[in-house]
Short mmCIF file of N, CA and C and ligand atoms in Angstrom, two decimals:
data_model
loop_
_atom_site.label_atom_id
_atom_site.label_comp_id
_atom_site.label_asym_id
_atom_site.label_seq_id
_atom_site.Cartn_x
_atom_site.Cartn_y
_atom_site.Cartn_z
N UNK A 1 87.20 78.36 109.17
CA UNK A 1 87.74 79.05 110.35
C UNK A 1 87.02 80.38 110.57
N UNK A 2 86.62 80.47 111.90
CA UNK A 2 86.20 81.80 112.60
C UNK A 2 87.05 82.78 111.77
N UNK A 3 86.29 84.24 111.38
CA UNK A 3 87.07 85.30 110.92
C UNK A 3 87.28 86.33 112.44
N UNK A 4 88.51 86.69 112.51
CA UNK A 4 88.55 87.44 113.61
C UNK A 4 88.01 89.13 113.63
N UNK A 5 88.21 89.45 114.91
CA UNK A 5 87.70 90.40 115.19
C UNK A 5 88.91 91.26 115.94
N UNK A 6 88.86 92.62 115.70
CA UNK A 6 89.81 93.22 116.64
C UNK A 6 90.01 94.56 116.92
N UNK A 7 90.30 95.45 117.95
CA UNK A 7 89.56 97.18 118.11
C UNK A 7 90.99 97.83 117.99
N UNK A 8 90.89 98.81 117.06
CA UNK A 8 91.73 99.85 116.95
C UNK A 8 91.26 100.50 117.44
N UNK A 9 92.14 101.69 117.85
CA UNK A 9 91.86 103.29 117.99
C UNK A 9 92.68 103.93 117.63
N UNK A 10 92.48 104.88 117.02
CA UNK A 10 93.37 106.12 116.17
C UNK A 10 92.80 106.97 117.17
N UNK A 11 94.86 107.21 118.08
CA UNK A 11 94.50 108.23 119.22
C UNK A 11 94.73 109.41 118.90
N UNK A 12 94.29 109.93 119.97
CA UNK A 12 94.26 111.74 119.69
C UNK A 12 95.27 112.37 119.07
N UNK A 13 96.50 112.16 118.83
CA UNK A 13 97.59 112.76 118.21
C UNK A 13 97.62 112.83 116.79
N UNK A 14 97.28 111.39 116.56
CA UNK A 14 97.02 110.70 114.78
C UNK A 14 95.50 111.44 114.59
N UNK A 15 94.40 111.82 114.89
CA UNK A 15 93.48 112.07 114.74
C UNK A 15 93.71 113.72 114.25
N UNK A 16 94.91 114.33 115.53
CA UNK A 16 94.85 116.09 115.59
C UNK A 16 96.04 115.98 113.70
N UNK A 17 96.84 114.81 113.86
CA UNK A 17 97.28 115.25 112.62
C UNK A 17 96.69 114.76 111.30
N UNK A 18 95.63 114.80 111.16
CA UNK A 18 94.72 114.42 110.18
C UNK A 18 95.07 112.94 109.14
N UNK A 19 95.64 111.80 109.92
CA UNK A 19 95.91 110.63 108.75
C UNK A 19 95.04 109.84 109.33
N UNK A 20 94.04 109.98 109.99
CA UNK A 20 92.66 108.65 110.00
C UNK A 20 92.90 107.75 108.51
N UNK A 21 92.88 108.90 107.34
CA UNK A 21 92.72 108.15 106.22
C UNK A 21 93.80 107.38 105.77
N UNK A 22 95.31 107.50 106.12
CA UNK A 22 96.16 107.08 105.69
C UNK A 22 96.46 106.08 106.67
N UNK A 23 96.00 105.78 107.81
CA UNK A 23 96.30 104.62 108.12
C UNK A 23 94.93 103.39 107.99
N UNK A 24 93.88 103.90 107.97
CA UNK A 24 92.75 103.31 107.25
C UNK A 24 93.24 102.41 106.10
N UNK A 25 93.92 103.41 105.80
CA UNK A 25 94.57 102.61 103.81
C UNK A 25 95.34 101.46 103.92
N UNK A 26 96.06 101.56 105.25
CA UNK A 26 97.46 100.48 105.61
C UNK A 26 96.44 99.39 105.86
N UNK A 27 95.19 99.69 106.75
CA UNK A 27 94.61 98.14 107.07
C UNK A 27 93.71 98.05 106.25
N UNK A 28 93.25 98.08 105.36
CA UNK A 28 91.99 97.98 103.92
C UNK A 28 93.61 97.26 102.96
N UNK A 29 94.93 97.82 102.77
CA UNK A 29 95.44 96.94 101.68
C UNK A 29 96.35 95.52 102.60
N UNK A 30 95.98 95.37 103.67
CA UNK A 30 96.47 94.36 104.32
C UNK A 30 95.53 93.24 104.44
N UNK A 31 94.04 94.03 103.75
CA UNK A 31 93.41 92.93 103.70
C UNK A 31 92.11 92.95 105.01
N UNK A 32 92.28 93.94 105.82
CA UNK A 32 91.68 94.02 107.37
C UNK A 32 90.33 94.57 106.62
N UNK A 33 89.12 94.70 106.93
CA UNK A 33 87.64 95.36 106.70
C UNK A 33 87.35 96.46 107.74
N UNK A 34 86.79 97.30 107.69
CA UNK A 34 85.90 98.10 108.76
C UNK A 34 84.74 97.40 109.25
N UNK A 35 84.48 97.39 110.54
CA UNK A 35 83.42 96.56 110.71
C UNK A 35 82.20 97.18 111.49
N UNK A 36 83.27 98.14 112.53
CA UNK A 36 82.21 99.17 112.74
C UNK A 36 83.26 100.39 113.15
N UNK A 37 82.31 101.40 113.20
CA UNK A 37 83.78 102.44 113.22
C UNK A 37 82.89 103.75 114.05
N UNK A 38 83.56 104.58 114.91
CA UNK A 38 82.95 105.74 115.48
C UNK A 38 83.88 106.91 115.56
N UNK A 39 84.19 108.21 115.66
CA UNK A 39 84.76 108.63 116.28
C UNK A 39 84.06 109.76 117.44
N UNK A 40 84.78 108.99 118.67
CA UNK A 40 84.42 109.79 119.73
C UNK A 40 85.25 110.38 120.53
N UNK A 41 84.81 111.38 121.16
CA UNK A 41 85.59 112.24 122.65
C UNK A 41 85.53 111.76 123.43
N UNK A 42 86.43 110.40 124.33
CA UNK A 42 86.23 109.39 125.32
C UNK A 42 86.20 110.49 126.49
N UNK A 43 85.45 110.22 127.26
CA UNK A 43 84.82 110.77 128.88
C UNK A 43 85.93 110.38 129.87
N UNK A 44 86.54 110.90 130.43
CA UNK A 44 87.65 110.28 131.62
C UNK A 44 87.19 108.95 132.22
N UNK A 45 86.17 109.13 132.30
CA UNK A 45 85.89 107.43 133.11
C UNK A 45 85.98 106.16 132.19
N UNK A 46 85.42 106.29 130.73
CA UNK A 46 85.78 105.43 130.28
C UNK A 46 86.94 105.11 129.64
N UNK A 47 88.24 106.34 129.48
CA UNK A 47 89.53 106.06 129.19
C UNK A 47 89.76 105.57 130.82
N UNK A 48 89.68 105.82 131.79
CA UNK A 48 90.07 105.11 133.11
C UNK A 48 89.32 103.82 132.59
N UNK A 49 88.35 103.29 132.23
CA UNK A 49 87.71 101.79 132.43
C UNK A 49 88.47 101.13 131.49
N UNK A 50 88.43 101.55 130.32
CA UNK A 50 89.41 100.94 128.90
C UNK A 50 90.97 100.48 129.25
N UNK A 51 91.48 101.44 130.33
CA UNK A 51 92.58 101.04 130.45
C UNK A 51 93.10 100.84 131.83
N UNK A 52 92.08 100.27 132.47
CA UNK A 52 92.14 99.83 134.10
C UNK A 52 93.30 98.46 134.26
N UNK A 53 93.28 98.03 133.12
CA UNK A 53 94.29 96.84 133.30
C UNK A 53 95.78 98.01 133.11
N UNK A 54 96.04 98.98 133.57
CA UNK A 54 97.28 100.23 133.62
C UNK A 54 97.44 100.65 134.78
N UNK A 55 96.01 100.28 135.61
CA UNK A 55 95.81 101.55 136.51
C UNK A 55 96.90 101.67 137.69
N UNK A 56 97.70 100.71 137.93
CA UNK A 56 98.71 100.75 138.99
C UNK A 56 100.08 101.38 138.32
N UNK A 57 100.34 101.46 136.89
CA UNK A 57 101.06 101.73 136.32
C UNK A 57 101.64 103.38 136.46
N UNK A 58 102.79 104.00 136.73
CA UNK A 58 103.23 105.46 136.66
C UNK A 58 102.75 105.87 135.70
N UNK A 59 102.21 105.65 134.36
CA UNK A 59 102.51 106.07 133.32
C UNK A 59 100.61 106.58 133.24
N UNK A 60 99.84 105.45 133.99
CA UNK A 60 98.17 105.73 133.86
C UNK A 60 98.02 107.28 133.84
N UNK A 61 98.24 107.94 134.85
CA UNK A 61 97.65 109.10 134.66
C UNK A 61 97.77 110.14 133.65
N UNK A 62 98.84 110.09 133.42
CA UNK A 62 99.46 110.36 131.88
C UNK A 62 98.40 110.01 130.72
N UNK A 63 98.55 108.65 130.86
CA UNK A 63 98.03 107.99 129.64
C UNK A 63 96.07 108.25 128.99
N UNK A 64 95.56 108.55 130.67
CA UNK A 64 94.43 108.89 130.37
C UNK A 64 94.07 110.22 129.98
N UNK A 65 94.73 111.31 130.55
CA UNK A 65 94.82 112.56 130.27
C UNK A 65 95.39 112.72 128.74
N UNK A 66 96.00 111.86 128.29
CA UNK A 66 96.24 111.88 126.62
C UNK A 66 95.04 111.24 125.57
N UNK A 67 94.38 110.85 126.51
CA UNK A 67 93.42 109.81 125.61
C UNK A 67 92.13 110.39 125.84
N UNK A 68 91.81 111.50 126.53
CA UNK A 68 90.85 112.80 126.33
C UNK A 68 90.95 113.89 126.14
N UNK A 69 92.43 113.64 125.79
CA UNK A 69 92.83 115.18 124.79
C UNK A 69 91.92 115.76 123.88
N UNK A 70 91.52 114.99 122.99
CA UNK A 70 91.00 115.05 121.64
C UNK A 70 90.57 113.73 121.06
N UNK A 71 89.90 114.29 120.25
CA UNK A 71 88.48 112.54 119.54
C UNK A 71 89.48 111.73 119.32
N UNK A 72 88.77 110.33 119.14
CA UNK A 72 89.79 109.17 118.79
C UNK A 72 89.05 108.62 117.64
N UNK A 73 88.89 108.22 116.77
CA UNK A 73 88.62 107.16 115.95
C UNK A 73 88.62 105.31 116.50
N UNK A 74 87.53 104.93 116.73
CA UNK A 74 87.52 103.60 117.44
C UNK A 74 87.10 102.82 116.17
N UNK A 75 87.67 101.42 115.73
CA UNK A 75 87.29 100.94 115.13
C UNK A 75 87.29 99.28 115.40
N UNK A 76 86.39 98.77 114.81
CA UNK A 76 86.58 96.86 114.68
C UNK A 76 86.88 97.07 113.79
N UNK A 77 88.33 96.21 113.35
CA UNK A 77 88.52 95.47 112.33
C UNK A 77 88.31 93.99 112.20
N UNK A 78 88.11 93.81 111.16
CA UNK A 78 87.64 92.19 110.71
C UNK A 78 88.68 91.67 108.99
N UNK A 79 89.23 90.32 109.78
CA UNK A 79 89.78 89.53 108.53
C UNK A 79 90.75 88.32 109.44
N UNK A 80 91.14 87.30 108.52
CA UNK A 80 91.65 87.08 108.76
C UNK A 80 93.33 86.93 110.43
N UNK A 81 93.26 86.72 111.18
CA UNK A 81 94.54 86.88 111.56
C UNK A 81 94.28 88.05 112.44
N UNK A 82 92.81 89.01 112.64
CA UNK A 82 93.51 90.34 112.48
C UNK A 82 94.17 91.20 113.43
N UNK A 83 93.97 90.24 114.73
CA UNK A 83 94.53 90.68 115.44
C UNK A 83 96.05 91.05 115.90
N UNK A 84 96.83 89.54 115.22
CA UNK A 84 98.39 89.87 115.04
C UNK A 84 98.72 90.95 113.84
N UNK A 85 97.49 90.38 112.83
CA UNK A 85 97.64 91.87 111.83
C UNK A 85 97.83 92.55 111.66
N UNK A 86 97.02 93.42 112.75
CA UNK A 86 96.96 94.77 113.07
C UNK A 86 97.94 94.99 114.12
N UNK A 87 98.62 94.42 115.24
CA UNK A 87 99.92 94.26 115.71
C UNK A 87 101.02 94.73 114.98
N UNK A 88 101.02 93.97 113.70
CA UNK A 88 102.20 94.00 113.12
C UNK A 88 102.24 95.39 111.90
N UNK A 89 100.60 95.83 112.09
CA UNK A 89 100.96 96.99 111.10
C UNK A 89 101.29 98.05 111.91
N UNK A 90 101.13 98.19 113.47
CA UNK A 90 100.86 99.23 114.72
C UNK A 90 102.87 99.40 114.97
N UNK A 91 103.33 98.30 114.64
CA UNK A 91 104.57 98.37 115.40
C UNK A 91 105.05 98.62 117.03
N UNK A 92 105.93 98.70 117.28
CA UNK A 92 106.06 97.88 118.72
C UNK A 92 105.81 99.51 119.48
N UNK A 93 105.17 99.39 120.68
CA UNK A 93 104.81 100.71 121.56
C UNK A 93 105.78 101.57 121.39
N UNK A 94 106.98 101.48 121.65
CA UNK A 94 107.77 102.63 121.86
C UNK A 94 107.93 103.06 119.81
N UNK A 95 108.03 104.34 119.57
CA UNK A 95 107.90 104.45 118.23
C UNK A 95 109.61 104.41 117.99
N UNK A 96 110.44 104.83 118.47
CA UNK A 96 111.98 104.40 118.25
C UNK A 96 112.27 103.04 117.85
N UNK A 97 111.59 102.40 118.54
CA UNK A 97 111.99 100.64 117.99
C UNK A 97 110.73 100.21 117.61
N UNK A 98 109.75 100.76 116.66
CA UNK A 98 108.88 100.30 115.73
C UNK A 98 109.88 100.12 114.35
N UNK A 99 109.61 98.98 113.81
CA UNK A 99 110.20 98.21 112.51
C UNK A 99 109.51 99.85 111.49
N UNK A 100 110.53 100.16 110.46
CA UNK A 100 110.65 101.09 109.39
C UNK A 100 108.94 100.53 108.68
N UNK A 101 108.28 101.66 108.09
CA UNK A 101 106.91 100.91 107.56
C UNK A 101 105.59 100.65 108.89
N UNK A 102 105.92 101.03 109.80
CA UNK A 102 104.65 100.56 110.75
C UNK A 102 103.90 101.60 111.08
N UNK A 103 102.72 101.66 111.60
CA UNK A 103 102.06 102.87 111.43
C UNK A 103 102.68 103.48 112.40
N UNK A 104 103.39 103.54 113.85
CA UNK A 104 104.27 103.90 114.82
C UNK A 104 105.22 104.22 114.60
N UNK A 105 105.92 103.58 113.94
CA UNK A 105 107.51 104.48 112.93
C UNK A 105 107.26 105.47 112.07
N UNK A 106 105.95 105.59 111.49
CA UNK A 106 105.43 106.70 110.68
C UNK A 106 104.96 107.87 111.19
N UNK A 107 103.95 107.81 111.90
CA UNK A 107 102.99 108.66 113.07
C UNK A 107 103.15 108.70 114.13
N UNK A 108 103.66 107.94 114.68
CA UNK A 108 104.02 108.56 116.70
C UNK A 108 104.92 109.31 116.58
N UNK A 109 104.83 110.10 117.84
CA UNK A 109 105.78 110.85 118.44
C UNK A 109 106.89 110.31 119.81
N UNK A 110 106.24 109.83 120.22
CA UNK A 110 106.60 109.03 121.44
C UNK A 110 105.82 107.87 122.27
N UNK A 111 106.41 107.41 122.97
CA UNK A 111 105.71 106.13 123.40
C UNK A 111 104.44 106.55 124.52
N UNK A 112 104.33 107.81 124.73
CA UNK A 112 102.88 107.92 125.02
C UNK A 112 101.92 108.48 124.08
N UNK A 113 102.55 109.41 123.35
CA UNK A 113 101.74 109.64 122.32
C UNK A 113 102.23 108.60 120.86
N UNK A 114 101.52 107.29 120.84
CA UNK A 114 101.79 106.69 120.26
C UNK A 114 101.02 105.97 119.02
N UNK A 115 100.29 107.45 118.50
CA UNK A 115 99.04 107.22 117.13
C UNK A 115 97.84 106.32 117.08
N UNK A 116 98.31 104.78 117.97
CA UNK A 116 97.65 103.62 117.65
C UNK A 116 97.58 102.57 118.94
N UNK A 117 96.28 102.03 119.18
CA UNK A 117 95.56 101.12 120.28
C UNK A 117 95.64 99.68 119.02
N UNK A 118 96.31 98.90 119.43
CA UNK A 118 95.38 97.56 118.97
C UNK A 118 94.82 96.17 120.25
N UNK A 119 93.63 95.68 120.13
CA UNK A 119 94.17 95.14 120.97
C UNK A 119 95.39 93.44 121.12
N UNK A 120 95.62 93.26 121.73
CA UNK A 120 96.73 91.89 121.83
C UNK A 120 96.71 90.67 122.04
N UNK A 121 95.10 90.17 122.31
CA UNK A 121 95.35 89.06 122.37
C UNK A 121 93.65 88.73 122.00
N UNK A 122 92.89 87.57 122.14
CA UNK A 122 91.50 87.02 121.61
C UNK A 122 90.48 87.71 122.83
N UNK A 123 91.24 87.41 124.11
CA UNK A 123 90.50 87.37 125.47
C UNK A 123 90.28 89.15 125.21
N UNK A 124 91.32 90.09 125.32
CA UNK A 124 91.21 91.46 125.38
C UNK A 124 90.79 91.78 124.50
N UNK A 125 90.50 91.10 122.58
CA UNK A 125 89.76 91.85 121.99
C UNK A 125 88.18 91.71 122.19
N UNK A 126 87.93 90.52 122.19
CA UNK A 126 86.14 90.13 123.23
C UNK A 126 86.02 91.24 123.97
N UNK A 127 86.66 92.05 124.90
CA UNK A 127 86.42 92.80 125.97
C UNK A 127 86.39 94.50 125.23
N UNK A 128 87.22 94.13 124.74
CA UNK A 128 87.40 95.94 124.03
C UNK A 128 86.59 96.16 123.19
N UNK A 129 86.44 95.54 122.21
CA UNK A 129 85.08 94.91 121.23
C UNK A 129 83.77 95.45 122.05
N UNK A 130 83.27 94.85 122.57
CA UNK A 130 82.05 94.88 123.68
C UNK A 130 82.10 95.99 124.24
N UNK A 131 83.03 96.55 124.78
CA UNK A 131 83.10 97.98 125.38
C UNK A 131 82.61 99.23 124.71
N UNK A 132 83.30 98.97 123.65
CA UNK A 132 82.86 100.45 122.35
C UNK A 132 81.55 99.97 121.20
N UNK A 133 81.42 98.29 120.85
CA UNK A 133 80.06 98.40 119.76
C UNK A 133 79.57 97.26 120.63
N UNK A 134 78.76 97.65 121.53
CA UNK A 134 77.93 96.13 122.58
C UNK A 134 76.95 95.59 121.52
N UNK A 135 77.54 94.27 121.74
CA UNK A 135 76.62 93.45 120.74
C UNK A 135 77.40 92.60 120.35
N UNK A 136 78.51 93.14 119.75
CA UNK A 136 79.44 93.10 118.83
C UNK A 136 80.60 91.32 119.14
N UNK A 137 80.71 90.64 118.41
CA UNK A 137 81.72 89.50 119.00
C UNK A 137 82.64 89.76 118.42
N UNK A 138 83.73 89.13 119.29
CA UNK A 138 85.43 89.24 118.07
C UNK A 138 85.57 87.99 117.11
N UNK A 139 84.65 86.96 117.06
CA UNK A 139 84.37 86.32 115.88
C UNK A 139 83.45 86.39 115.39
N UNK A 140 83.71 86.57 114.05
CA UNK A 140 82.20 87.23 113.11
C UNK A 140 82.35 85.75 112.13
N UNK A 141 81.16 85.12 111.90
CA UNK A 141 80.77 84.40 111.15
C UNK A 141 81.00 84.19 109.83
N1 UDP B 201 102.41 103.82 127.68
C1 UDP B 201 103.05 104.96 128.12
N2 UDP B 201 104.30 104.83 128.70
C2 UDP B 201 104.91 103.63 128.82
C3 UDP B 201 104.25 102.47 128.37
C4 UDP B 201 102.99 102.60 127.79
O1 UDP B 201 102.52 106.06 128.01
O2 UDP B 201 106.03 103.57 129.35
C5 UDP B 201 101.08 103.97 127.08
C6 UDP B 201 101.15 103.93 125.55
O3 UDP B 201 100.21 104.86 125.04
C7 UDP B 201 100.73 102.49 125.26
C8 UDP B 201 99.70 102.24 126.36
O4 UDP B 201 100.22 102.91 127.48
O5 UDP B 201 100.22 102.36 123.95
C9 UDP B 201 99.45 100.79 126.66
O6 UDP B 201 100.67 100.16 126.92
P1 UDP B 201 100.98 98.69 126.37
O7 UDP B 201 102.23 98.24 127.03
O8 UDP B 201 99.76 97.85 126.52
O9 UDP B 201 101.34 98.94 124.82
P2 UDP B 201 100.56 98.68 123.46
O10 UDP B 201 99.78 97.41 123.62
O11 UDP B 201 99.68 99.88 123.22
O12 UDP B 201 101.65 98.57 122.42
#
């Protein structure tokens, strides 16, 4: 079986409070790999392009102006599964009703400032994947 592929980002909030490393740790003992990793200061246009599937949403303008606050940590992860994986270590958007143990019940503050990007499904990680390491597939060999 194909090993999957899948893009985190450790957003600006989790980044300003220094646990890159501690949630790094949650997906390295779950079994997830680094596959490629950057951290950058996203440009308004490409937090508008990253999250154009929002853009009709009340919440977009918000959401982009939080997501060039400050650097993000972008990463592929690779293993197994990893896309529900990393789902299930992110906990559910709003951090109030993230399950006890998720990196969102730990590190968010609120459901916009919400520590952690994964993406959700095969089709959107191909796309998010490609966006931040071009080249890059969400199945790795
Ligand atoms: N978001 C927000 N307000 C909302 C819903 C979402 O600010 O009412 C932001 C939040 O940062 C979230 C992102 O928009 O992570 C994308 O929303 P989505 O529903 O795709 O949640 P996710 O997949 O990140 O759990």
């Amino acid at each position: 079986m194909a090993i999957e592929r899948t893009l985190s980002i450790i957003k600006p909030d989790a980044v300003a409070k220094n646990v890159i490393g501690q949630i790094y740790s949650r997906f390295e003992t779950a079994g997830l790999k680094i596959a490629a990793a950057k951290l950058v200061h996203l440009s308004r246009a490409d937090a508008e392009q990253f999250y154009a599937v929002h853009a009709a949403r009340p919440f977009f303008k918000d959401l982009v102006e939080f997501m060039i606050s400050g650097p993000v940590m972008i990463t592929a992860l690779e293993g197994e599964n990893a896309i529900l994986k990393n789902r299930e270590l992110m906990g559910a958007t709003d951090p109030k009703k993230a399950e006890a143990g998720t990196i969102r019940a730990d590190f968010a503050d609120s459901i916009d400032a919400n520590a952690v990007h994964g993406s959700d499904a095969a089709e959107t990680a191909a796309v998010e994947i490609a966006f931040f390491f071009p080249g890059m597939n969400v199945y790795a060999r």
